[in-house]
XYZ file of C-alpha atoms in Angstrom:
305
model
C 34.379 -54.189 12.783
C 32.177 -55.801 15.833
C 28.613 -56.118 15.848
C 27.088 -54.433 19.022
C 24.682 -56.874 20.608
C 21.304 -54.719 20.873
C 17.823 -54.922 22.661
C 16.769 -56.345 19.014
C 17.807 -56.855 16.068
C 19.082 -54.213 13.863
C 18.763 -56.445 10.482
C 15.173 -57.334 11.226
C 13.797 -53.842 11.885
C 11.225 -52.375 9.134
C 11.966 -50.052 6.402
C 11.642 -46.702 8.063
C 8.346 -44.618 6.764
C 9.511 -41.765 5.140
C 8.667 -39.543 8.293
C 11.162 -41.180 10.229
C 13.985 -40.381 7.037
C 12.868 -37.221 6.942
C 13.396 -36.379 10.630
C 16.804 -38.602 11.134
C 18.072 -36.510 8.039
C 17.107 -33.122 8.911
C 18.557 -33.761 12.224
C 21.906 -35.449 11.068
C 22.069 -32.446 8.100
C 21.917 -29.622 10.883
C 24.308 -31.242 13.308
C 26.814 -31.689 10.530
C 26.522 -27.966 9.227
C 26.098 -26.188 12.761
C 29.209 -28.043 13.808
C 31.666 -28.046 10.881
C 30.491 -24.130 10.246
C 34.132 -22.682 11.248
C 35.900 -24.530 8.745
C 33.689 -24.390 6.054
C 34.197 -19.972 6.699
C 38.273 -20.843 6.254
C 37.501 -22.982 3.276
C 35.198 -19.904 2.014
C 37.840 -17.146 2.402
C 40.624 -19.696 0.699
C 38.658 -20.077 -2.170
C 37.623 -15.898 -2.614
C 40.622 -13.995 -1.726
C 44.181 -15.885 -2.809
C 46.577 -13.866 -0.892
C 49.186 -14.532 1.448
C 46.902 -13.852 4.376
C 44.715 -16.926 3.220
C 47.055 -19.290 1.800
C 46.486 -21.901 4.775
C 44.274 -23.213 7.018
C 46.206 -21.253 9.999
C 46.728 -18.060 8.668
C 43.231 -17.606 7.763
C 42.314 -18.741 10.954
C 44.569 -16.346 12.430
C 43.430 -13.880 10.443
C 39.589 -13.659 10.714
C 40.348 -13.956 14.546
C 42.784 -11.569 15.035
C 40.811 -9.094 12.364
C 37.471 -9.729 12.871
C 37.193 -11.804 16.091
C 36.508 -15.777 16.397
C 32.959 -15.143 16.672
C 32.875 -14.224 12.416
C 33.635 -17.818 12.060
C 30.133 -18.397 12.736
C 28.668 -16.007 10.488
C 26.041 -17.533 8.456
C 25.319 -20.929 10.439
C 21.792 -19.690 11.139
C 21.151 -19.430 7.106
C 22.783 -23.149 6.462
C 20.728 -24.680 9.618
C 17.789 -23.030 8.143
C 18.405 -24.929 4.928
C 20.104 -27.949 6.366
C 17.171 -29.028 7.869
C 14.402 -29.451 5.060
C 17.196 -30.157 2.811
C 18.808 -33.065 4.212
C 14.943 -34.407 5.109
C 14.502 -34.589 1.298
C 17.563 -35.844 0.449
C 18.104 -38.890 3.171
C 13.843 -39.994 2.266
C 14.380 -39.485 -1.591
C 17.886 -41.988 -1.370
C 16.118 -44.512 0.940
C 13.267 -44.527 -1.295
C 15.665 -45.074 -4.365
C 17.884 -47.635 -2.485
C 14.093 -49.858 -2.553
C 14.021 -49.176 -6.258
C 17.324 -49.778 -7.010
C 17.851 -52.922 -4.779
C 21.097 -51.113 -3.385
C 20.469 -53.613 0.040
C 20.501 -56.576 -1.696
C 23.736 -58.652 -1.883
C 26.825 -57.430 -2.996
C 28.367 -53.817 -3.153
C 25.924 -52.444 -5.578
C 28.395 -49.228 -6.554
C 25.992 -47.879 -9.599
C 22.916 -48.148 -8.015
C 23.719 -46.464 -4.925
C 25.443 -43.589 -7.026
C 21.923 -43.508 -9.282
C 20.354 -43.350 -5.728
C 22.482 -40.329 -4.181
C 22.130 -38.268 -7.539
C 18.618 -38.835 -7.353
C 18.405 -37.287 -3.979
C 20.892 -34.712 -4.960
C 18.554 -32.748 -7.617
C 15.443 -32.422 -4.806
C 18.525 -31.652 -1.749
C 20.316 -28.720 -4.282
C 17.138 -26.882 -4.747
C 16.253 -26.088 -1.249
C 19.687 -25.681 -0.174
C 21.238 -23.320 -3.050
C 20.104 -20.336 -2.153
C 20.720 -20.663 1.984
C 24.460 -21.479 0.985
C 24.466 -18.428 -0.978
C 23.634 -16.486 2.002
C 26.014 -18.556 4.380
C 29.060 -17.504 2.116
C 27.920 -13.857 1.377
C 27.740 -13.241 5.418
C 30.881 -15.537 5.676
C 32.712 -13.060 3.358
C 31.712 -9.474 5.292
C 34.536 -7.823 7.148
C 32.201 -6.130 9.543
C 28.661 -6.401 10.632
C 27.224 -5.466 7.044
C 24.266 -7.948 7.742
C 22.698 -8.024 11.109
C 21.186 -11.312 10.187
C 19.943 -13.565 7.778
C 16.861 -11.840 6.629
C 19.029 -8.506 5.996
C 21.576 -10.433 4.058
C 18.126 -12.263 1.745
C 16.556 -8.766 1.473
C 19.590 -6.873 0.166
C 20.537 -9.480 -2.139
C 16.886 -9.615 -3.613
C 16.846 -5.691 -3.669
C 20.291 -5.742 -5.227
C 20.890 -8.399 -7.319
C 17.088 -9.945 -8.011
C 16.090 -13.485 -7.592
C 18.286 -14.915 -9.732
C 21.296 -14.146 -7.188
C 19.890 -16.920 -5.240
C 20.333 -19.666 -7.788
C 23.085 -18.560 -10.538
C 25.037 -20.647 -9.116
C 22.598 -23.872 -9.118
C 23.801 -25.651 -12.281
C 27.377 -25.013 -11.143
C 25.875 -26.819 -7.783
C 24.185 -29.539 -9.817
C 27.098 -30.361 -11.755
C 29.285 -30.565 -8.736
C 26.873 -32.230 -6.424
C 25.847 -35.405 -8.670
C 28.968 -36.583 -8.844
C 30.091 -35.835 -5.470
C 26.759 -37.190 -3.939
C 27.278 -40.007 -5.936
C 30.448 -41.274 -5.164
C 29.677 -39.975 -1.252
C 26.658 -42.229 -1.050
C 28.211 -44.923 -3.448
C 31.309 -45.129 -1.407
C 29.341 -44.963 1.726
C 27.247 -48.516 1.023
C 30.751 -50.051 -0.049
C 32.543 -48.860 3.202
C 29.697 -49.695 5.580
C 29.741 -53.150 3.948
C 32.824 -54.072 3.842
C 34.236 -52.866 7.433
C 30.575 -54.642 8.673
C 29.522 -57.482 6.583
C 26.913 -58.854 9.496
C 24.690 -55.561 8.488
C 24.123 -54.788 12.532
C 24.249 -51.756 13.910
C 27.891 -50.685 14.356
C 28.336 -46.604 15.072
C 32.464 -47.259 14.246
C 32.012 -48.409 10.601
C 29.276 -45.916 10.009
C 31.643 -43.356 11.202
C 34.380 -44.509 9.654
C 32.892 -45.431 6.672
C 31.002 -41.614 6.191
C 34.145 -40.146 6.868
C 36.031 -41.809 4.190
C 33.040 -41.509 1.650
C 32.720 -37.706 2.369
C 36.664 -37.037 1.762
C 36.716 -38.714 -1.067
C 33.747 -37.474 -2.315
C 35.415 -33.999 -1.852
C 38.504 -33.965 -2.872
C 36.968 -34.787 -6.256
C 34.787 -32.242 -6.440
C 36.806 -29.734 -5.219
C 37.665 -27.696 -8.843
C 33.751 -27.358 -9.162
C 33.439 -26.496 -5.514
C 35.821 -23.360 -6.432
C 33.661 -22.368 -9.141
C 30.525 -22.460 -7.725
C 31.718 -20.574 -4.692
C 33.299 -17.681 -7.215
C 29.601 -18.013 -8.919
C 28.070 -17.221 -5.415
C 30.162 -14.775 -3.948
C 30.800 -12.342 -6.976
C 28.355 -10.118 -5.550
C 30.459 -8.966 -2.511
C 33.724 -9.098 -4.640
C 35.594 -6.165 -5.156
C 37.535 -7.029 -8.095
C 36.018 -6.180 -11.259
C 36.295 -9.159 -13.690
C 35.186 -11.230 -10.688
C 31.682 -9.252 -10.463
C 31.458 -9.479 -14.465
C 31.251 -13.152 -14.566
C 28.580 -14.721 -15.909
C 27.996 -18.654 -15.491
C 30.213 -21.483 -15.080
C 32.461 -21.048 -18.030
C 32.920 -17.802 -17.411
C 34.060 -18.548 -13.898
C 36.039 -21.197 -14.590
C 38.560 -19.036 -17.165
C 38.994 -16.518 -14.583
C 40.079 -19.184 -11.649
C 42.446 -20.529 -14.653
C 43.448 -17.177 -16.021
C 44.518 -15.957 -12.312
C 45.818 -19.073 -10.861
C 46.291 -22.310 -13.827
C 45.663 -25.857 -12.408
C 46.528 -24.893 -8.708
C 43.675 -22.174 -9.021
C 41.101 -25.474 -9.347
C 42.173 -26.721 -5.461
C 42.386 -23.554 -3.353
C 40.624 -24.825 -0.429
C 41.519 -28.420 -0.894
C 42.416 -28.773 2.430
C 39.992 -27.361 4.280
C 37.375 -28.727 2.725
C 38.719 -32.368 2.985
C 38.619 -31.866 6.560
C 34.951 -29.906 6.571
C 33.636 -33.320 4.632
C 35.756 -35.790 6.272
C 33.803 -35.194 9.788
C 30.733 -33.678 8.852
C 30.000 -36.633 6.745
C 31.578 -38.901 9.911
C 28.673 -37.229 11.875
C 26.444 -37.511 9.369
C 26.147 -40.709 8.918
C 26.640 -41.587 12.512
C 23.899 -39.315 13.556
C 21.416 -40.463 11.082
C 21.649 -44.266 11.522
C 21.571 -43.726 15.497
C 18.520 -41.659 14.851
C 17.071 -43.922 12.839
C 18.077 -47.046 15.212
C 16.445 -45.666 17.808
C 13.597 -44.628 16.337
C 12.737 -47.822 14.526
C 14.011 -49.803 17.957
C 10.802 -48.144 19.853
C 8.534 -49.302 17.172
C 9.719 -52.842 16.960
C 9.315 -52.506 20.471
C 5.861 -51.263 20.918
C 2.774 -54.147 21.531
C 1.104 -54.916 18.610
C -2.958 -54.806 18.342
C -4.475 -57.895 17.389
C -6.825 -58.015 14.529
């Protein structure tokens, strides 16, 4: 890849406080999730209802818009932007602190310590985030206007189902989101080195190389991506055994017992191409953001002592 020629030089800027993480991330976290939302609702009714009607990408699409009107799509964005934003703060300043620690920046594709980095930031990113995706797919799963919004949907699960609704599924989430943060961030460092070996800024290979990191990272992860999203949703289901289950083994006999291997990679699709770009604009958003931001201050007059 080529290496822009900037106002300065993207190498020699400072290591960004973690003020400026935090704000790149929570920006880059909510344009990925308000913008990928639509898919992310096909991948979500894939995943919870295996019948013909959902057995692709555009006959669920054709379905929730002929059904329910192309507007359902976009149930639930308000709960994952709500989350997205202190979420991916935490997550992007908690992995830029660790790649210091770790010495991920230093010569060479450092694979392990950038995957120790991006679990790291996983643990802090989960907790805020669990309970707002529980939300997202509970109002992504209603076949009518059964929440006005996303307080209605919170209060009726806490009245409901207790508090515990809002995190049953968090070890599922853990165990699904260290690995796939780690080989997403891992993959990421590799990528962005190799397609730009120079280290400038470069928005193609930070595209390209987020959107290769996040499908990878996804199709991975996808057989604990089905689980967790039986874990969260089982309050809404209508089938019986589904609303019974009770953790992650639990869930993960049924999705064997009512569809073998294949039952593991419902959604695949869908969610390769919800990563692929999200993680594309990720990246691309965040290291713009944080370009720009660090540009001005490298730019600013210094005070003399």
């Amino acid at each position: 890849m080529c290496n822009h020629d900037d106002e300065f030089d993207y190498e020699s800027i400072p290591a960004a406080p973690m003020h400026v993480n935090m704000a790149c991330g929570a920006l880059a976290g909510i344009t990925e999730h308000a913008l990928m939302h639509p898919m992310d609702a096909v991948k979500t009714r894939m995943q919870t209802q295996p019948t013909v009607a959902y057995s692709s990408i555009s006959t669920t699409l054709s379905r929730i818009a002929s059904k329910e009107g192309a507007a359902s799509l976009w149930r639930g964005v308000s709960s994952v932007v709500a989350g997205a934003g202190p979420a991916h703060a935490l997550s992007f300043a908690i992995y830029e602190h660790f790649k210091v620690v770790f010495g991920v920046d230093e010569d060479g594709n450092r694979v392990l310590e950038s995957a120790a980095a991006g679990a790291c930031a996983t643990i802090a990113h989960d907790g805020l985030m669990t309970p707002f995706d529980v939300i997202k797919q509970r109002m992504q799963l209603q076949s009518g206007a059964r929440f006005a919004n996303t307080a209605a949907c919170a209060k009726y699960l806490l009245r409901t189902e207790g508090l515990r609704a809002f995190y049953v599924s968090y070890p599922t989430t853990l165990t699904m989101n260290i690995p796939y943060h780690s080989v997403h961030f891992s993959a990421y460092e590799y990528f962005k080195k190799s397609f730009n070996p120079q280290g400038g800024y470069d928005p193609l290979s930070h595209c390209m190389a987020g959107g290769l990191a996040g499908g990878m990272a996804a199709a991975i992860t996808t057989p604990l991506d089905v689980v967790k999203t039986l874990l969260q949703t089982r309050g809404v289901s209508e089938d019986a055994a589904v609303r019974k289950v009770n953790g992650f083994s639990d869930a993960a006999k049924l999705v064997y017992q009512r569809g073998g291997v294949k039952g593991f990679f419902r959604g695949f699709q869908p969610r390769i191409l919800t990563h692929m770009p999200a993680a594309a604009i990720s990246w691309s958003t965040y290291e713009f953001l944080k370009m720009t931001v660090l540009g001005d201050i490298t730019k600013q007059p210094q005070l003399s002592p």
